[in-house]
PDB file of C-alpha atoms in Angstrom:
ATOM      1  CA  VAL G  26      54.127 110.988 119.014  1.00 47.00           C
ATOM      2  CA  LEU G  27      53.535 113.226 115.934  1.00 53.00           C
ATOM      3  CA  CYS G  28      52.353 116.714 116.326  1.00 64.00           C
ATOM      4  CA  GLN G  29      50.694 118.595 113.364  1.00 65.00           C
ATOM      5  CA  GLY G  30      52.670 121.456 112.698  1.00 65.00           C
ATOM      6  CA  VAL G  31      55.341 120.747 114.401  1.00 71.00           C
ATOM      7  CA  ARG G  32      59.024 121.245 112.554  1.00 70.00           C
ATOM      8  CA  LEU G  33      62.331 119.735 113.994  1.00 75.00           C
ATOM      9  CA  VAL G  34      65.858 120.710 112.963  1.00 72.00           C
ATOM     10  CA  SER G  35      67.756 117.299 111.848  1.00 73.00           C
ATOM     11  CA  PRO G  36      70.479 116.456 114.446  1.00 81.00           C
ATOM     12  CA  ALA G  37      72.132 114.784 111.345  1.00 76.00           C
ATOM     13  CA  GLU G  38      72.516 118.877 109.810  1.00 74.00           C
ATOM     14  CA  LEU G  39      73.469 120.173 113.322  1.00 75.00           C
ATOM     15  CA  ASP G  40      76.332 117.788 113.450  1.00 76.00           C
ATOM     16  CA  ARG G  41      77.443 118.587 109.878  1.00 76.00           C
ATOM     17  CA  LEU G  42      77.284 122.346 110.764  1.00 77.00           C
ATOM     18  CA  SER G  43      78.617 121.911 114.091  1.00 79.00           C
ATOM     19  CA  PRO G  44      80.271 119.066 114.845  1.00 85.00           C
ATOM     20  CA  VAL G  45      79.907 118.217 118.780  1.00 81.00           C
ATOM     21  CA  ALA G  46      83.689 118.337 119.470  1.00 80.00           C
ATOM     22  CA  GLU G  47      83.676 121.932 118.546  1.00 83.00           C
ATOM     23  CA  ARG G  48      80.671 123.056 120.486  1.00 83.00           C
ATOM     24  CA  PHE G  49      81.786 123.170 124.391  1.00 79.00           C
ATOM     25  CA  ASP G  50      83.629 125.990 125.312  1.00 80.00           C
ATOM     26  CA  LEU G  51      84.369 126.081 129.147  1.00 76.00           C
ATOM     27  CA  ARG G  52      85.126 129.736 129.576  1.00 81.00           C
ATOM     28  CA  THR G  53      82.163 131.278 128.407  1.00 80.00           C
ATOM     29  CA  GLU G  54      80.568 128.424 130.832  1.00 77.00           C
ATOM     30  CA  LEU G  55      82.354 129.217 133.694  1.00 78.00           C
ATOM     31  CA  SER G  56      81.726 132.939 133.310  1.00 81.00           C
ATOM     32  CA  GLU G  57      78.511 133.307 131.777  1.00 79.00           C
ATOM     33  CA  GLY G  58      76.573 130.196 132.399  1.00 78.00           C
ATOM     34  CA  SER G  59      76.805 129.433 128.692  1.00 78.00           C
ATOM     35  CA  PRO G  60      78.603 125.989 127.726  1.00 84.00           C
ATOM     36  CA  TYR G  61      78.359 126.635 123.998  1.00 81.00           C
ATOM     37  CA  ARG G  62      80.731 128.528 121.595  1.00 82.00           C
ATOM     38  CA  LEU G  63      79.181 131.477 119.663  1.00 80.00           C
ATOM     39  CA  GLY G  64      79.812 129.445 116.311  1.00 83.00           C
ATOM     40  CA  HIS G  65      77.441 126.738 117.560  1.00 84.00           C
ATOM     41  CA  ALA G  66      75.026 129.226 118.710  1.00 78.00           C
ATOM     42  CA  SER G  67      74.931 131.025 115.128  1.00 84.00           C
ATOM     43  CA  VAL G  68      74.313 127.688 113.517  1.00 75.00           C
ATOM     44  CA  VAL G  69      71.085 127.048 115.947  1.00 80.00           C
ATOM     45  CA  GLY G  70      69.773 130.409 115.557  1.00 80.00           C
ATOM     46  CA  GLU G  71      70.648 129.751 111.104  1.00 76.00           C
ATOM     47  CA  LEU G  72      68.714 126.380 111.637  1.00 69.00           C
ATOM     48  CA  VAL G  73      65.929 127.531 113.710  1.00 78.00           C
ATOM     49  CA  GLY G  74      64.962 130.224 111.681  1.00 72.00           C
ATOM     50  CA  SER G  75      65.019 128.555 108.372  1.00 67.00           C
ATOM     51  CA  LEU G  76      62.221 125.977 109.886  1.00 69.00           C
ATOM     52  CA  LEU G  77      60.470 129.198 110.928  1.00 66.00           C
ATOM     53  CA  SER G  78      60.587 130.869 107.473  1.00 64.00           C
ATOM     54  CA  PRO G  79      61.961 128.545 104.734  1.00 63.00           C
ATOM     55  CA  ALA G  80      63.092 129.442 101.374  1.00 70.00           C
ATOM     56  CA  PRO G  81      60.609 128.498  98.626  1.00 81.00           C
ATOM     57  CA  PRO G  82      61.722 125.776  96.523  1.00 88.00           C
ATOM     58  CA  LEU G  83      63.064 126.267  93.072  1.00 94.00           C
ATOM     59  CA  LYS G  84      61.272 124.760  90.406  1.00 94.00           C
ATOM     60  CA  GLY G  85      63.906 123.563  87.795  1.00 96.00           C
ATOM     61  CA  LEU G  86      67.267 122.049  87.407  1.00 98.00           C
ATOM     62  CA  ILE G  87      68.869 122.457  83.846  1.00 98.00           C
ATOM     63  CA  SER G  88      71.889 119.859  83.919  1.00 98.00           C
ATOM     64  CA  ASP G  89      75.009 119.606  81.346  1.00 98.00           C
ATOM     65  CA  LEU G  90      75.780 115.869  80.057  1.00 98.00           C
ATOM     66  CA  ASP G  91      79.517 115.142  79.332  1.00 98.00           C
ATOM     67  CA  ASP G  92      81.397 114.328  82.965  1.00 98.00           C
ATOM     68  CA  THR G  93      78.181 115.302  84.788  1.00 98.00           C
ATOM     69  CA  LEU G  94      75.430 113.182  84.107  1.00 98.00           C
ATOM     70  CA  TRP G  95      77.988 110.510  83.102  1.00 98.00           C
ATOM     71  CA  HIS G  96      81.386 109.906  82.820  1.00 98.00           C
ATOM     72  CA  GLY G  97      83.176 110.603  79.798  1.00 97.00           C
ATOM     73  CA  ILE G  98      82.559 112.806  76.494  1.00 97.00           C
ATOM     74  CA  VAL G  99      80.323 111.080  74.606  1.00 97.00           C
ATOM     75  CA  GLY G 100      81.163 112.627  71.156  1.00 96.00           C
ATOM     76  CA  GLU G 101      85.057 110.927  71.589  1.00 97.00           C
ATOM     77  CA  VAL G 102      83.822 107.745  73.214  1.00 97.00           C
ATOM     78  CA  GLY G 103      80.282 106.917  71.555  1.00 97.00           C
ATOM     79  CA  ALA G 104      77.097 105.873  73.308  1.00 97.00           C
ATOM     80  CA  ALA G 105      78.284 103.058  75.285  1.00 96.00           C
ATOM     81  CA  GLY G 106      81.466 104.325  76.043  1.00 97.00           C
ATOM     82  CA  VAL G 107      80.262 106.609  78.709  1.00 98.00           C
ATOM     83  CA  HIS G 108      80.071 105.257  82.376  1.00 97.00           C
ATOM     84  CA  PHE G 109      77.832 105.841  85.560  1.00 97.00           C
ATOM     85  CA  THR G 110      78.845 103.079  87.564  1.00 96.00           C
ATOM     86  CA  LEU G 111      81.005 101.622  90.553  1.00 94.00           C
ATOM     87  CA  GLU G 112      82.385  99.292  88.629  1.00 93.00           C
ATOM     88  CA  ASN G 113      83.920 101.791  86.022  1.00 92.00           C
ATOM     89  CA  HIS G 114      85.044 104.426  88.979  1.00 93.00           C
ATOM     90  CA  ALA G 115      82.138 106.652  88.075  1.00 95.00           C
ATOM     91  CA  GLN G 116      79.464 106.313  90.302  1.00 96.00           C
ATOM     92  CA  MET G 117      79.121 109.450  91.551  1.00 97.00           C
ATOM     93  CA  HIS G 118      77.538 109.985  88.113  1.00 98.00           C
ATOM     94  CA  GLY G 119      74.916 107.578  88.952  1.00 97.00           C
ATOM     95  CA  LEU G 120      74.127 109.044  92.179  1.00 97.00           C
ATOM     96  CA  TYR G 121      73.554 111.933  90.067  1.00 98.00           C
ATOM     97  CA  GLN G 122      70.925 110.741  87.928  1.00 98.00           C
ATOM     98  CA  GLN G 123      69.456 109.040  90.813  1.00 97.00           C
ATOM     99  CA  PHE G 124      68.963 112.215  92.153  1.00 97.00           C
ATOM    100  CA  LEU G 125      67.621 113.849  89.184  1.00 97.00           C
ATOM    101  CA  GLN G 126      65.019 111.346  88.892  1.00 97.00           C
ATOM    102  CA  SER G 127      63.768 111.557  92.424  1.00 95.00           C
ATOM    103  CA  LEU G 128      63.621 115.190  91.830  1.00 94.00           C
ATOM    104  CA  ALA G 129      61.064 114.343  88.511  1.00 94.00           C
ATOM    105  CA  GLU G 130      59.077 112.367  90.424  1.00 92.00           C
ATOM    106  CA  ARG G 131      58.590 115.239  92.645  1.00 91.00           C
ATOM    107  CA  GLY G 132      57.376 117.359  90.168  1.00 90.00           C
ATOM    108  CA  VAL G 133      60.837 119.238  89.495  1.00 94.00           C
ATOM    109  CA  LEU G 134      61.587 120.027  86.026  1.00 95.00           C
ATOM    110  CA  VAL G 135      64.485 118.646  84.570  1.00 97.00           C
ATOM    111  CA  GLY G 136      66.525 120.022  81.359  1.00 97.00           C
ATOM    112  CA  ILE G 137      69.304 118.955  79.785  1.00 98.00           C
ATOM    113  CA  ALA G 138      71.644 121.708  77.958  1.00 98.00           C
ATOM    114  CA  SER G 139      74.612 120.159  76.284  1.00 98.00           C
ATOM    115  CA  LYS G 140      77.479 120.939  73.677  1.00 98.00           C
ATOM    116  CA  ASN G 141      76.956 117.671  71.421  1.00 97.00           C
ATOM    117  CA  GLU G 142      75.685 115.876  68.616  1.00 97.00           C
ATOM    118  CA  ALA G 143      71.688 115.775  69.207  1.00 97.00           C
ATOM    119  CA  SER G 144      71.680 112.098  67.467  1.00 97.00           C
ATOM    120  CA  LEU G 145      74.391 111.132  69.768  1.00 97.00           C
ATOM    121  CA  VAL G 146      73.205 112.605  72.866  1.00 98.00           C
ATOM    122  CA  GLU G 147      69.598 110.787  72.072  1.00 97.00           C
ATOM    123  CA  GLU G 148      71.231 107.571  71.648  1.00 98.00           C
ATOM    124  CA  THR G 149      73.090 107.890  75.209  1.00 98.00           C
ATOM    125  CA  LEU G 150      69.940 109.042  76.900  1.00 98.00           C
ATOM    126  CA  VAL G 151      67.839 105.724  75.842  1.00 97.00           C
ATOM    127  CA  ARG G 152      70.706 103.499  77.272  1.00 97.00           C
ATOM    128  CA  ALA G 153      68.597 101.214  79.354  1.00 96.00           C
ATOM    129  CA  ASP G 154      70.990 101.054  82.156  1.00 97.00           C
ATOM    130  CA  LEU G 155      70.892 105.009  82.398  1.00 97.00           C
ATOM    131  CA  LEU G 156      69.356 105.527  85.903  1.00 97.00           C
ATOM    132  CA  VAL G 157      67.539 108.479  85.011  1.00 97.00           C
ATOM    133  CA  ARG G 158      64.422 107.870  82.579  1.00 96.00           C
ATOM    134  CA  ARG G 159      64.368 109.657  79.360  1.00 96.00           C
ATOM    135  CA  ASP G 160      60.908 111.089  79.535  1.00 94.00           C
ATOM    136  CA  SER G 161      61.942 112.872  83.155  1.00 95.00           C
ATOM    137  CA  LEU G 162      64.021 114.925  80.774  1.00 96.00           C
ATOM    138  CA  PHE G 163      62.687 117.833  78.873  1.00 95.00           C
ATOM    139  CA  PRO G 164      63.700 119.492  77.148  1.00 96.00           C
ATOM    140  CA  VAL G 165      66.882 118.539  75.617  1.00 97.00           C
ATOM    141  CA  GLU G 166      69.223 121.081  74.085  1.00 98.00           C
ATOM    142  CA  ALA G 167      72.248 119.884  72.129  1.00 98.00           C
ATOM    143  CA  HIS G 168      73.886 121.244  69.878  1.00 97.00           C
ATOM    144  CA  TRP G 169      77.064 123.681  69.374  1.00 97.00           C
ATOM    145  CA  GLN G 170      75.579 127.027  70.191  1.00 97.00           C
ATOM    146  CA  PRO G 171      76.388 129.029  73.506  1.00 97.00           C
ATOM    147  CA  LYS G 172      74.753 127.061  76.799  1.00 98.00           C
ATOM    148  CA  SER G 173      73.098 130.341  77.490  1.00 98.00           C
ATOM    149  CA  GLU G 174      70.714 129.975  74.308  1.00 98.00           C
ATOM    150  CA  SER G 175      69.693 126.751  75.560  1.00 98.00           C
ATOM    151  CA  VAL G 176      69.374 127.562  78.823  1.00 98.00           C
ATOM    152  CA  ALA G 177      67.020 130.784  77.373  1.00 98.00           C
ATOM    153  CA  ARG G 178      64.913 128.332  75.362  1.00 97.00           C
ATOM    154  CA  ILE G 179      64.464 125.791  78.204  1.00 97.00           C
ATOM    155  CA  LEU G 180      63.094 128.946  80.682  1.00 97.00           C
ATOM    156  CA  LYS G 181      60.579 129.784  77.845  1.00 95.00           C
ATOM    157  CA  THR G 182      59.646 126.368  77.387  1.00 94.00           C
ATOM    158  CA  TRP G 183      59.237 125.931  81.173  1.00 95.00           C
ATOM    159  CA  ASN G 184      57.611 129.330  81.665  1.00 94.00           C
ATOM    160  CA  ILE G 185      59.818 130.044  84.817  1.00 95.00           C
ATOM    161  CA  GLY G 186      62.268 133.095  85.661  1.00 96.00           C
ATOM    162  CA  GLU G 187      65.921 131.911  85.871  1.00 97.00           C
ATOM    163  CA  ASP G 188      65.778 133.041  89.846  1.00 96.00           C
ATOM    164  CA  ALA G 189      63.518 129.267  90.158  1.00 96.00           C
ATOM    165  CA  VAL G 190      66.236 127.107  88.193  1.00 97.00           C
ATOM    166  CA  VAL G 191      69.718 125.921  89.015  1.00 98.00           C
ATOM    167  CA  PHE G 192      72.542 125.044  86.458  1.00 98.00           C
ATOM    168  CA  VAL G 193      74.610 122.504  86.838  1.00 98.00           C
ATOM    169  CA  ASP G 194      77.837 121.841  84.543  1.00 98.00           C
ATOM    170  CA  ASP G 195      81.612 120.545  85.476  1.00 98.00           C
ATOM    171  CA  SER G 196      82.984 123.337  83.451  1.00 97.00           C
ATOM    172  CA  PRO G 197      83.615 127.046  85.492  1.00 97.00           C
ATOM    173  CA  MET G 198      83.767 128.627  82.284  1.00 98.00           C
ATOM    174  CA  GLU G 199      80.388 127.480  81.093  1.00 98.00           C
ATOM    175  CA  LEU G 200      79.040 128.221  84.631  1.00 98.00           C
ATOM    176  CA  ALA G 201      80.336 131.963  84.083  1.00 98.00           C
ATOM    177  CA  GLU G 202      78.803 132.143  80.457  1.00 98.00           C
ATOM    178  CA  VAL G 203      75.106 131.220  81.751  1.00 98.00           C
ATOM    179  CA  GLN G 204      75.771 133.119  84.930  1.00 98.00           C
ATOM    180  CA  SER G 205      76.668 136.574  83.094  1.00 98.00           C
ATOM    181  CA  LYS G 206      73.460 136.118  81.084  1.00 98.00           C
ATOM    182  CA  PHE G 207      71.396 134.760  84.162  1.00 98.00           C
ATOM    183  CA  PRO G 208      72.525 136.927  87.131  1.00 98.00           C
ATOM    184  CA  ALA G 209      69.571 135.405  89.638  1.00 97.00           C
ATOM    185  CA  MET G 210      70.452 131.835  88.469  1.00 98.00           C
ATOM    186  CA  ARG G 211      71.950 129.698  90.986  1.00 97.00           C
ATOM    187  CA  CYS G 212      75.007 128.249  88.939  1.00 98.00           C
ATOM    188  CA  VAL G 213      76.632 125.174  90.802  1.00 98.00           C
ATOM    189  CA  GLN G 214      79.892 123.213  89.248  1.00 98.00           C
ATOM    190  CA  PHE G 215      79.679 119.605  89.468  1.00 98.00           C
ATOM    191  CA  PRO G 216      82.649 118.386  91.215  1.00 97.00           C
ATOM    192  CA  THR G 217      83.841 115.807  89.033  1.00 94.00           C
ATOM    193  CA  ASN G 218      87.467 116.613  89.507  1.00 90.00           C
ATOM    194  CA  ASP G 219      86.798 116.547  93.648  1.00 92.00           C
ATOM    195  CA  PRO G 220      84.324 113.755  94.969  1.00 89.00           C
ATOM    196  CA  ALA G 221      84.976 115.058  98.486  1.00 90.00           C
ATOM    197  CA  LYS G 222      82.670 117.905  97.589  1.00 93.00           C
ATOM    198  CA  LEU G 223      79.993 115.549  96.397  1.00 94.00           C
ATOM    199  CA  VAL G 224      78.257 115.399  99.632  1.00 91.00           C
ATOM    200  CA  THR G 225      78.134 119.395  99.779  1.00 91.00           C
ATOM    201  CA  PHE G 226      77.050 119.283  96.256  1.00 96.00           C
ATOM    202  CA  PHE G 227      73.909 117.182  96.805  1.00 95.00           C
ATOM    203  CA  HIS G 228      73.054 118.778  99.858  1.00 91.00           C
ATOM    204  CA  GLY G 229      73.032 121.863  98.440  1.00 91.00           C
ATOM    205  CA  LEU G 230      70.433 120.739  96.096  1.00 94.00           C
ATOM    206  CA  ARG G 231      68.270 119.065  98.312  1.00 91.00           C
ATOM    207  CA  GLU G 232      67.612 122.275 100.472  1.00 88.00           C
ATOM    208  CA  ALA G 233      67.065 124.202  96.999  1.00 92.00           C
ATOM    209  CA  PHE G 234      64.342 121.570  95.796  1.00 92.00           C
ATOM    210  CA  GLY G 235      63.024 120.769  99.330  1.00 76.00           C
ATOM    211  CA  LYS G 236      59.353 120.580  99.559  1.00 60.00           C
ATOM    212  CA  THR G 237      56.970 120.010 102.772  1.00 54.00           C
ATOM    213  CA  ALA G 238      54.389 118.289 100.649  1.00 54.00           C
ATOM    214  CA  ILE G 239      54.108 117.029  96.962  1.00 54.00           C
ATOM    215  CA  ARG G 240      51.296 118.025  94.925  1.00 61.00           C
ATOM    216  CA  GLU G 241      49.995 115.932  91.965  1.00 64.00           C
ATOM    217  CA  GLU G 242      49.978 119.012  89.879  1.00 66.00           C
ATOM    218  CA  ASP G 243      53.140 119.320  90.627  1.00 62.00           C
ATOM    219  CA  ARG G 244      54.053 115.879  89.067  1.00 61.00           C
ATOM    220  CA  LEU G 245      51.744 116.417  86.145  1.00 67.00           C
ATOM    221  CA  ARG G 246      53.345 119.922  84.780  1.00 68.00           C
ATOM    222  CA  ALA G 247      56.260 118.151  83.041  1.00 65.00           C
ATOM    223  CA  LEU G 248      53.941 115.892  81.240  1.00 67.00           C
ATOM    224  CA  SER G 249      51.997 118.941  80.122  1.00 73.00           C
ATOM    225  CA  LEU G 250      54.545 120.979  78.835  1.00 70.00           C
ATOM    226  CA  ARG G 251      55.930 117.877  76.714  1.00 66.00           C
ATOM    227  CA  GLN G 252      52.470 117.072  75.216  1.00 68.00           C
ATOM    228  CA  ASN G 253      52.084 120.771  74.215  1.00 70.00           C
ATOM    229  CA  ALA G 254      55.159 121.289  72.922  1.00 60.00           C
ATOM    230  CA  GLU G 255      54.884 118.269  70.773  1.00 62.00           C
ATOM    231  CA  ILE G 256      51.461 119.655  70.082  1.00 66.00           C
ATOM    232  CA  VAL G 257      53.104 122.981  68.344  1.00 59.00           C
ATOM    233  CA  ALA G 258      55.958 120.914  66.736  1.00 58.00           C
ATOM    234  CA  ALA G 259      53.574 118.832  65.191  1.00 59.00           C
ATOM    235  CA  ALA G 260      51.753 121.916  63.861  1.00 63.00           C
ATOM    236  CA  GLY G 261      55.354 123.114  62.356  1.00 61.00           C
ATOM    237  CA  GLY G 262      55.071 126.199  64.958  1.00 51.00           C
ATOM    238  CA  GLY G 263      58.393 124.766  66.667  1.00 46.00           C
ATOM    239  CA  SER G 264      60.638 122.230  67.771  1.00 43.00           C
ATOM    240  CA  GLN G 265      62.282 120.928  70.886  1.00 46.00           C
TER     241      GLN G 265
END
């Protein structure tokens, strides 16, 4: 029976944070009547607290391309040479593309900040087998300027604050450069060289962008921003 207004702690999430084998404490069971270790009780409290007072979902994600959205350096191997499928041992990048597409469909803004040639990036982003649609990515900043400058322009285009955005890149150096300019932004490293961290990576992003409801106005926001930018560009007042 579904009850309106009732929220439940996910058993899977509880198991992830507090494995069953690590919960029981015979000493406290015998001495205090409580069978659980302090760590488990703390996890339960944090999860219940997050249900009672959930953090507001973030609004945008800015992503790198090379060795993040796909495997490979597109400037070295060309548009056809980057990979994101199981047969090329690059499935983690395909999963990331699917995740970004799901965010875009739920009204999250998804932009690109890449140090690359713009024409080569565009050629790659329109590949028919890419798992995130080209029209889900806006704006796309592809050039050789510092990524913090790209991030600044994207924030201005979106008209949102840095604290509402996640920046994802595989390079610790690029993450540090952006973080230094936008200290309130959440900067997350894509685990290209450590697939074991992929579950934690996706879990963190899912929690950051989780919504209890998806409004139609959220879905239309990115389309409206793109249309407005195209009008300005056509009038000679700016470009993507």
